[in-house]
């Protein structure tokens, strides 16, 4: 080592055998960096003797050295496979190397991917890239959608939607019982741990990410125009036997004038999905900046972001509809003294969504196209009439128009409300605070440490509203001119912004742990953790504070870093249960063995690494207990009792009985798997799992007579079974300037209701033994035909005596015919059978990354198989179940008529509410299998010389797209969004720079 002017040093880096190491990255305290050459040598400047340098290289243990340490040769130790810095898993409350894991845990470090996969939604990153996850918030199909618990920076229950991916350092999925045990009751359905970025010693960074996007609708609802609607509504009246002179019928003249476009204001043809109301595309801008750095004593990180999304409906000129989001995250890590270090984190997010008071996308589902014209041109007013002239002089106009309405809507005309009714601004605010204190207790005994973690979160949402009053007008038409105006309402600007609280949540959390890590006789390592956890959450309109608390203990043993044994137990407390049953112990254990460390596989050219593992245990949880005091007798006020003296009292009704034996629900879990690395290029992980959710809370149906229903207590009875496997593979290989990375995840999860308390008239209606998401419905037999009916002596059409009689109202030719399952010659709910399942047993994804020189192409595809969708679900908002006065969608074009009896795809039209046709049945189910290209990105990283000349460390440009392509038998149904923002295809131009 040589020193020049006391500031520049030269040193050599070698491995444990004394061989020089090239490519080691060295940082000084100012963030200046260099690399060691082929001889392991490097030069770098230091400010003073207290300055430090950091040495980093993948596969080696990092070093932080001061000037006095830079003597002779610097030795860097090689890390064991899966035990380097990049392989450290921060599991929320504990930290482990990937090599030491015995459970089913998968992790991803986005910093290695963000350049070529620049999406900023955390849920998008989870969906398709994380093994064992269905969508973004369900693990192995256990529980329902959204039942997984998120742990962000050690805090249970934080919302990942407030994060940018740029803030995220690591995402880890904990799937088996042994992995989630330290989270106590909250870990029942699996845990997704997200850790955000922190500053690094001697590594100053400034990063800027700018994204500009535009989105176009993939699919919009297709409702019929006025002429078709009126003609088909007349047909519906005819089907119902309504006389030709009935006042509800539309005249042929009106239908023809509408079809020919004669005066569209007098004969309106309203399409709320036209570009007059819905934007053909929307813009989005996202700017994220990061600042980080520090030295060996203090490190800092700051993230500041702004996101702007325009709105699909923006027809109110007085507001700028859309969403603005601002976020600031900052943290600092610092040393208090030689044995105490601490950190402080602060997060603030403010999001505002401004819109008109009228929700036109929701209105579009019901507002019939012929009902009225929302705009009345001034040019069509007969202004020679003094009354009309006076009304016009006093009116507010909008682009030369008056706001139209009808007697039905009056001053509440929905389009007028959207244009002139003011605005509503919904504000969401989130503040979070964390404090960690770490204690190095080596002075007491080597390997002893402790940690405290304190967090406080506050979320609130409120809506600020300006509710303007406005005039609307119903016209009287004569000869194509408006000869009269009926006025509704008044024109009055609201001078007061009204505030309404939507929701607030405050959360306080604390945990403390003591950790002891030691090595015995060189080959035996022991790590133990004792944890105390407390979390409370309050919410508006809720009297009871949610409290979670538990004690946890984990002991991990390894022999020669190849045999790993883990025992984790928690003692959980729940205030949802009777006092005698509020505590429960949850034991879990796991074992793993690295076979590739044995002599018969060690240094094998084909098998570089092979580990087998098994785990199991029981998790006691109250997470599925939805409410408090379910163990107690509950009463409610009933009807009044009147006395002879004229006084009255409320009757007290009992709603549930007492059960002081009520206890925890149990997750009983077993996981068996392996992971391997082959040919220095192929990673494979596979797991078989079997999980029971037992003792679930329910009312017993078959234990009490029906008259005793109000006195039934809750019981621990229901049981579900989840079995399946998961397979993840990734392949990485370089071929000169070309490199390829291919990954795939497959999850098969089959569920079963293994125990239920049920009483049904027919055995086939029992849900026990069936898949949890089983859909029960009728089996359709096509449509009733004319030949299924005869005419009686009164001239009425009656169903043939040989056919079963439906109990859902009278039927006619063109109605749906159902199968009589039990042979009782009637069609009712007892004829429902299992006709499909709504949850997909198979989910899968693949990701492809191709690089050539400075170009990179990334593609992510996801899919599912085995599920059925239901066109009658509420998400379709009666788009498919059209009867009565409903608006007609394109599906009715396939209606049954005598002429289309053999080709019809939709029942006959009716102007009445049809109880027979729109029931869950095989007629309305559709295949929900799909495969979609979720996103793709092409990236170009600019030449280092050019970038350095610009004073930039790294600079890249990318073009990406989302929802690009889908293969699905029923793509038109799957991509439809009714009453809300359309499913969109988004294209983004991104620029990333590091300084």
Coordinates of C-alpha atoms in Angstrom, one line a residue, residues 84-407:
X84 CA -24.2 -13.2 0.0
X85 CA -25.5 -9.7 0.7
X86 CA -27.9 -10.0 -2.1
X87 CA -29.4 -13.2 -0.6
X88 CA -30.3 -11.6 2.8
X89 CA -34.0 -11.9 3.4
X90 CA -35.6 -9.3 5.6
X91 CA -38.6 -11.1 6.9
X92 CA -40.2 -8.2 8.7
X93 CA -39.2 -9.1 12.3
X94 CA -36.1 -11.3 11.6
X95 CA -33.4 -11.5 8.9
X96 CA -32.0 -14.7 7.3
X97 CA -29.9 -15.8 4.4
X98 CA -31.7 -17.7 1.6
X99 CA -29.4 -20.6 2.3
X100 CA -30.8 -21.0 5.8
X101 CA -34.5 -21.1 4.8
X102 CA -36.4 -24.2 5.6
X103 CA -39.9 -23.0 4.7
X104 CA -41.6 -22.0 1.4
X105 CA -40.3 -18.5 0.9
X106 CA -39.7 -16.6 -2.3
X107 CA -38.1 -13.2 -2.7
X108 CA -37.3 -10.7 -5.4
X109 CA -35.0 -7.6 -5.3
X110 CA -36.5 -5.1 -7.7
X111 CA -33.3 -3.0 -7.9
X112 CA -32.0 -5.8 -10.3
X113 CA -35.0 -5.5 -12.5
X114 CA -36.4 -1.9 -12.5
X115 CA -34.3 -0.7 -15.4
X116 CA -36.0 -3.2 -17.8
X117 CA -39.3 -3.6 -15.9
X118 CA -40.3 -0.1 -15.0
X119 CA -43.8 -0.6 -13.7
X120 CA -44.5 1.3 -10.5
X121 CA -47.5 -0.6 -9.1
X122 CA -46.4 -3.0 -6.4
X123 CA -49.3 -5.3 -7.0
X124 CA -48.3 -5.6 -10.7
X125 CA -44.8 -6.6 -9.6
X126 CA -46.2 -9.4 -7.4
X127 CA -48.6 -10.7 -9.9
X128 CA -46.7 -13.2 -12.1
X129 CA -43.3 -12.8 -10.6
X130 CA -43.8 -14.4 -7.2
X131 CA -44.2 -18.1 -6.8
X132 CA -47.3 -19.4 -5.0
X133 CA -49.2 -16.1 -5.4
X134 CA -52.6 -16.0 -7.2
X135 CA -53.0 -12.5 -8.5
X136 CA -51.4 -10.1 -6.0
X137 CA -53.1 -10.8 -2.7
X138 CA -53.8 -14.5 -2.4
X139 CA -51.4 -17.2 -1.5
X140 CA -52.0 -20.8 -2.6
X141 CA -55.7 -20.2 -2.9
X142 CA -56.0 -20.1 1.0
X143 CA -58.8 -17.9 2.1
X144 CA -60.3 -15.4 -0.3
X145 CA -59.1 -12.7 -2.6
X146 CA -57.3 -10.1 -0.5
X147 CA -56.9 -12.3 2.6
X148 CA -53.1 -12.2 2.5
X149 CA -51.5 -9.8 5.1
X150 CA -49.0 -7.3 3.9
X151 CA -46.1 -6.4 6.2
X152 CA -44.3 -3.2 5.1
X153 CA -41.1 -2.2 7.0
X154 CA -42.1 -4.5 9.8
X155 CA -45.6 -3.2 10.2
X156 CA -48.5 -5.6 9.8
X157 CA -51.4 -4.4 7.7
X158 CA -49.9 -1.5 5.8
X159 CA -51.3 -0.8 2.3
X160 CA -49.0 -1.6 -0.6
X161 CA -51.0 0.7 -2.9
X162 CA -49.4 3.8 -1.5
X163 CA -45.9 2.6 -2.5
X164 CA -44.0 3.3 -5.8
X165 CA -41.9 0.3 -6.9
X166 CA -39.0 2.8 -6.9
X167 CA -39.2 2.8 -3.1
X168 CA -39.1 -0.9 -2.7
X169 CA -35.9 -2.8 -1.9
X170 CA -37.3 -6.3 -1.5
X171 CA -40.5 -8.3 -1.8
X172 CA -40.8 -11.6 0.0
X173 CA -43.7 -14.1 0.1
X174 CA -44.0 -16.4 3.1
X175 CA -46.3 -19.3 2.3
X176 CA -46.1 -22.1 4.8
X177 CA -47.0 -22.2 8.5
X178 CA -43.4 -22.3 9.7
X179 CA -42.5 -19.2 7.7
X180 CA -45.5 -17.1 8.9
X181 CA -45.5 -18.4 12.5
X182 CA -43.8 -15.3 14.0
X183 CA -46.7 -13.2 12.8
X184 CA -49.1 -15.0 15.1
X185 CA -52.8 -14.9 14.3
X186 CA -52.3 -12.5 11.4
X187 CA -50.2 -14.9 9.4
X188 CA -53.0 -17.5 8.9
X189 CA -53.4 -16.9 5.1
X190 CA -49.8 -16.1 4.3
X191 CA -47.7 -13.0 4.5
X192 CA -46.1 -10.7 1.8
X193 CA -43.2 -8.8 3.3
X194 CA -42.1 -5.5 1.6
X195 CA -39.0 -3.7 2.7
X196 CA -38.3 -0.2 1.4
X197 CA -34.9 1.3 0.4
X198 CA -32.4 2.7 2.8
X199 CA -29.2 4.6 2.4
X200 CA -25.9 2.8 1.9
X201 CA -22.6 3.7 3.5
X202 CA -20.2 5.6 1.1
X203 CA -22.7 5.3 -1.7
X204 CA -24.2 8.6 -2.8
X205 CA -27.0 8.2 -5.3
X206 CA -29.4 10.5 -7.1
X207 CA -31.9 8.7 -9.3
X208 CA -34.7 10.2 -11.5
X209 CA -37.4 8.2 -13.2
X210 CA -39.8 10.0 -15.5
X211 CA -42.8 8.2 -17.0
X212 CA -45.3 9.6 -19.5
X213 CA -48.2 7.3 -20.5
X214 CA -51.4 7.3 -22.4
X215 CA -54.2 4.7 -22.1
X216 CA -56.8 3.7 -24.6
X217 CA -59.9 1.6 -23.8
X218 CA -59.6 -2.1 -24.7
X219 CA -63.4 -2.6 -24.7
X220 CA -66.4 -0.4 -24.0
X221 CA -70.0 -1.5 -23.4
X222 CA -72.1 -1.6 -26.5
X223 CA -75.7 -0.4 -25.8
X224 CA -78.3 -0.2 -28.5
X225 CA -79.3 3.1 -30.0
X226 CA -82.7 4.7 -29.6
X227 CA -84.3 3.4 -32.7
X228 CA -83.3 -0.2 -32.0
X229 CA -84.2 0.2 -28.3
X230 CA -87.7 1.5 -29.1
X231 CA -88.4 -1.1 -31.7
X232 CA -87.3 -4.0 -29.5
X233 CA -89.2 -2.6 -26.5
X234 CA -92.3 -2.7 -28.6
X235 CA -91.5 -6.3 -29.3
X236 CA -91.2 -7.0 -25.6
X237 CA -94.6 -5.5 -25.0
X238 CA -96.0 -7.7 -27.8
X239 CA -94.4 -10.8 -26.1
X240 CA -96.2 -9.8 -22.9
X241 CA -99.6 -9.5 -24.6
X242 CA -99.8 -5.7 -24.3
X243 CA -102.4 -4.3 -26.7
X244 CA -101.3 -2.4 -29.8
X245 CA -102.9 0.9 -28.6
X246 CA -101.1 0.8 -25.2
X247 CA -99.5 4.2 -24.4
X248 CA -96.2 2.7 -23.6
X249 CA -95.6 1.7 -27.2
X250 CA -93.4 3.9 -29.4
X251 CA -94.9 5.1 -32.7
X252 CA -93.3 3.9 -36.0
X253 CA -92.9 7.6 -37.0
X254 CA -90.8 8.4 -33.9
X255 CA -88.7 5.3 -34.5
X256 CA -88.1 6.2 -38.2
X257 CA -87.3 9.8 -37.4
X258 CA -84.8 8.7 -34.8
X259 CA -83.2 6.1 -37.2
X260 CA -83.0 8.7 -40.0
X261 CA -81.3 11.3 -37.7
X262 CA -84.2 13.8 -38.1
X263 CA -83.5 16.5 -35.5
X264 CA -81.5 14.5 -33.0
X265 CA -82.5 17.0 -30.3
X266 CA -86.2 16.3 -30.7
X267 CA -85.5 12.6 -31.3
X268 CA -82.5 11.9 -29.2
X269 CA -80.1 9.0 -29.6
X270 CA -77.9 9.3 -26.5
X271 CA -74.6 7.4 -26.2
X272 CA -72.8 8.1 -23.0
X273 CA -69.8 6.1 -24.2
X274 CA -69.3 8.3 -27.2
X275 CA -66.2 10.6 -27.3
X276 CA -68.6 13.5 -26.5
X277 CA -68.6 12.2 -22.9
X278 CA -65.8 9.6 -22.6
X279 CA -62.2 10.5 -23.5
X280 CA -60.7 8.4 -26.4
X281 CA -57.6 8.2 -24.3
X282 CA -56.2 9.5 -21.0
X283 CA -52.8 10.8 -20.0
X284 CA -50.6 9.9 -17.0
X285 CA -47.3 11.5 -15.8
X286 CA -45.2 10.0 -13.0
X287 CA -42.0 11.6 -11.7
X288 CA -40.0 9.9 -9.0
X289 CA -36.7 11.2 -7.5
X290 CA -34.4 9.5 -5.0
X291 CA -31.5 10.8 -2.9
X292 CA -29.4 8.5 -0.7
X293 CA -25.9 8.3 0.8
X294 CA -24.0 8.6 4.0
X295 CA -21.0 7.1 5.7
X296 CA -20.3 4.2 8.1
X297 CA -22.0 6.1 10.9
X298 CA -25.0 7.7 9.3
X299 CA -27.0 6.9 6.2
X300 CA -30.0 8.6 4.7
X301 CA -32.6 7.9 1.9
X302 CA -35.3 10.3 0.5
X303 CA -37.9 9.5 -2.1
X304 CA -40.1 12.3 -3.6
X305 CA -42.8 11.5 -6.2
X306 CA -45.6 13.1 -8.1
X307 CA -48.2 11.3 -10.2
X308 CA -51.0 12.8 -12.3
X309 CA -53.8 10.8 -14.0
X310 CA -56.4 12.5 -16.2
X311 CA -60.0 11.3 -16.0
X312 CA -62.0 9.3 -18.5
X313 CA -64.9 11.7 -18.1
X314 CA -64.0 15.4 -18.0
X315 CA -66.9 17.5 -19.3
X316 CA -67.2 20.0 -16.5
X317 CA -65.2 23.1 -17.6
X318 CA -65.0 24.4 -14.1
X319 CA -62.8 21.5 -12.8
X320 CA -59.7 19.7 -13.9
X321 CA -60.9 16.2 -13.4
X322 CA -58.3 13.6 -12.5
X323 CA -56.0 12.4 -9.7
X324 CA -52.9 14.0 -8.3
X325 CA -50.7 12.1 -5.9
X326 CA -47.7 13.4 -3.9
X327 CA -45.5 11.2 -1.8
X328 CA -42.5 11.8 0.4
X329 CA -40.5 9.0 2.1
X330 CA -37.4 9.6 4.2
X331 CA -35.3 7.6 6.6
X332 CA -32.1 7.9 8.4
X333 CA -29.9 5.2 10.1
X334 CA -27.4 6.4 12.6
X335 CA -25.1 5.1 15.4
X336 CA -25.7 6.5 18.9
X337 CA -22.6 4.9 20.3
X338 CA -20.6 1.7 19.9
X339 CA -23.4 -0.5 21.0
X340 CA -26.6 1.3 20.1
X341 CA -27.9 2.2 16.6
X342 CA -31.2 3.6 15.6
X343 CA -33.3 4.6 12.6
X344 CA -36.2 7.0 12.0
X345 CA -38.6 6.7 9.1
X346 CA -41.3 9.2 8.0
X347 CA -43.8 8.8 5.2
X348 CA -46.5 11.2 3.9
X349 CA -48.8 10.6 1.0
X350 CA -51.5 12.9 -0.2
X351 CA -53.8 11.9 -3.1
X352 CA -56.6 14.0 -4.5
X353 CA -59.3 12.8 -7.0
X354 CA -61.4 15.5 -8.5
X355 CA -64.6 14.8 -10.4
X356 CA -68.0 16.1 -11.2
X357 CA -70.9 15.2 -8.9
X358 CA -72.5 13.1 -11.6
X359 CA -71.0 9.7 -12.3
X360 CA -71.7 9.3 -16.0
X361 CA -70.0 5.9 -16.3
X362 CA -72.4 4.6 -13.7
X363 CA -75.4 6.5 -15.2
X364 CA -74.6 5.0 -18.6
X365 CA -75.7 1.6 -17.4
X366 CA -79.3 2.6 -16.9
X367 CA -80.0 5.9 -18.8
X368 CA -82.0 4.8 -21.9
X369 CA -80.8 6.4 -25.2
X370 CA -84.2 7.9 -26.1
X371 CA -85.2 9.3 -22.8
X372 CA -84.2 12.9 -23.4
X373 CA -81.8 15.2 -25.1
X374 CA -79.2 16.5 -22.6
X375 CA -78.6 19.6 -24.7
X376 CA -81.0 22.1 -26.3
X377 CA -79.6 24.4 -29.0
X378 CA -80.5 28.0 -28.6
X379 CA -80.8 28.2 -32.3
X380 CA -83.8 25.9 -32.2
X381 CA -85.7 28.1 -29.7
X382 CA -88.6 30.1 -31.0
X383 CA -87.3 33.4 -29.5
X384 CA -90.2 35.4 -31.0
X385 CA -92.1 34.1 -28.1
X386 CA -91.6 36.6 -25.3
X387 CA -91.8 34.0 -22.6
X388 CA -89.1 31.9 -24.2
X389 CA -87.0 35.1 -24.8
X390 CA -87.2 36.0 -21.1
X391 CA -86.3 32.5 -20.1
X392 CA -83.3 32.6 -22.4
X393 CA -82.1 35.9 -21.1
X394 CA -82.1 34.5 -17.5
X395 CA -80.5 31.2 -18.4
X396 CA -77.0 30.0 -18.1
X397 CA -75.8 28.5 -21.4
X398 CA -73.1 25.9 -22.1
X399 CA -71.5 26.2 -25.6
X400 CA -74.7 27.7 -27.0
X401 CA -76.9 25.1 -25.3
X402 CA -79.4 24.9 -22.5
X403 CA -79.3 21.8 -20.3
X404 CA -82.1 19.5 -21.1
X405 CA -84.2 17.3 -18.7
X406 CA -87.6 15.7 -18.4
X407 CA -90.4 15.7 -15.8

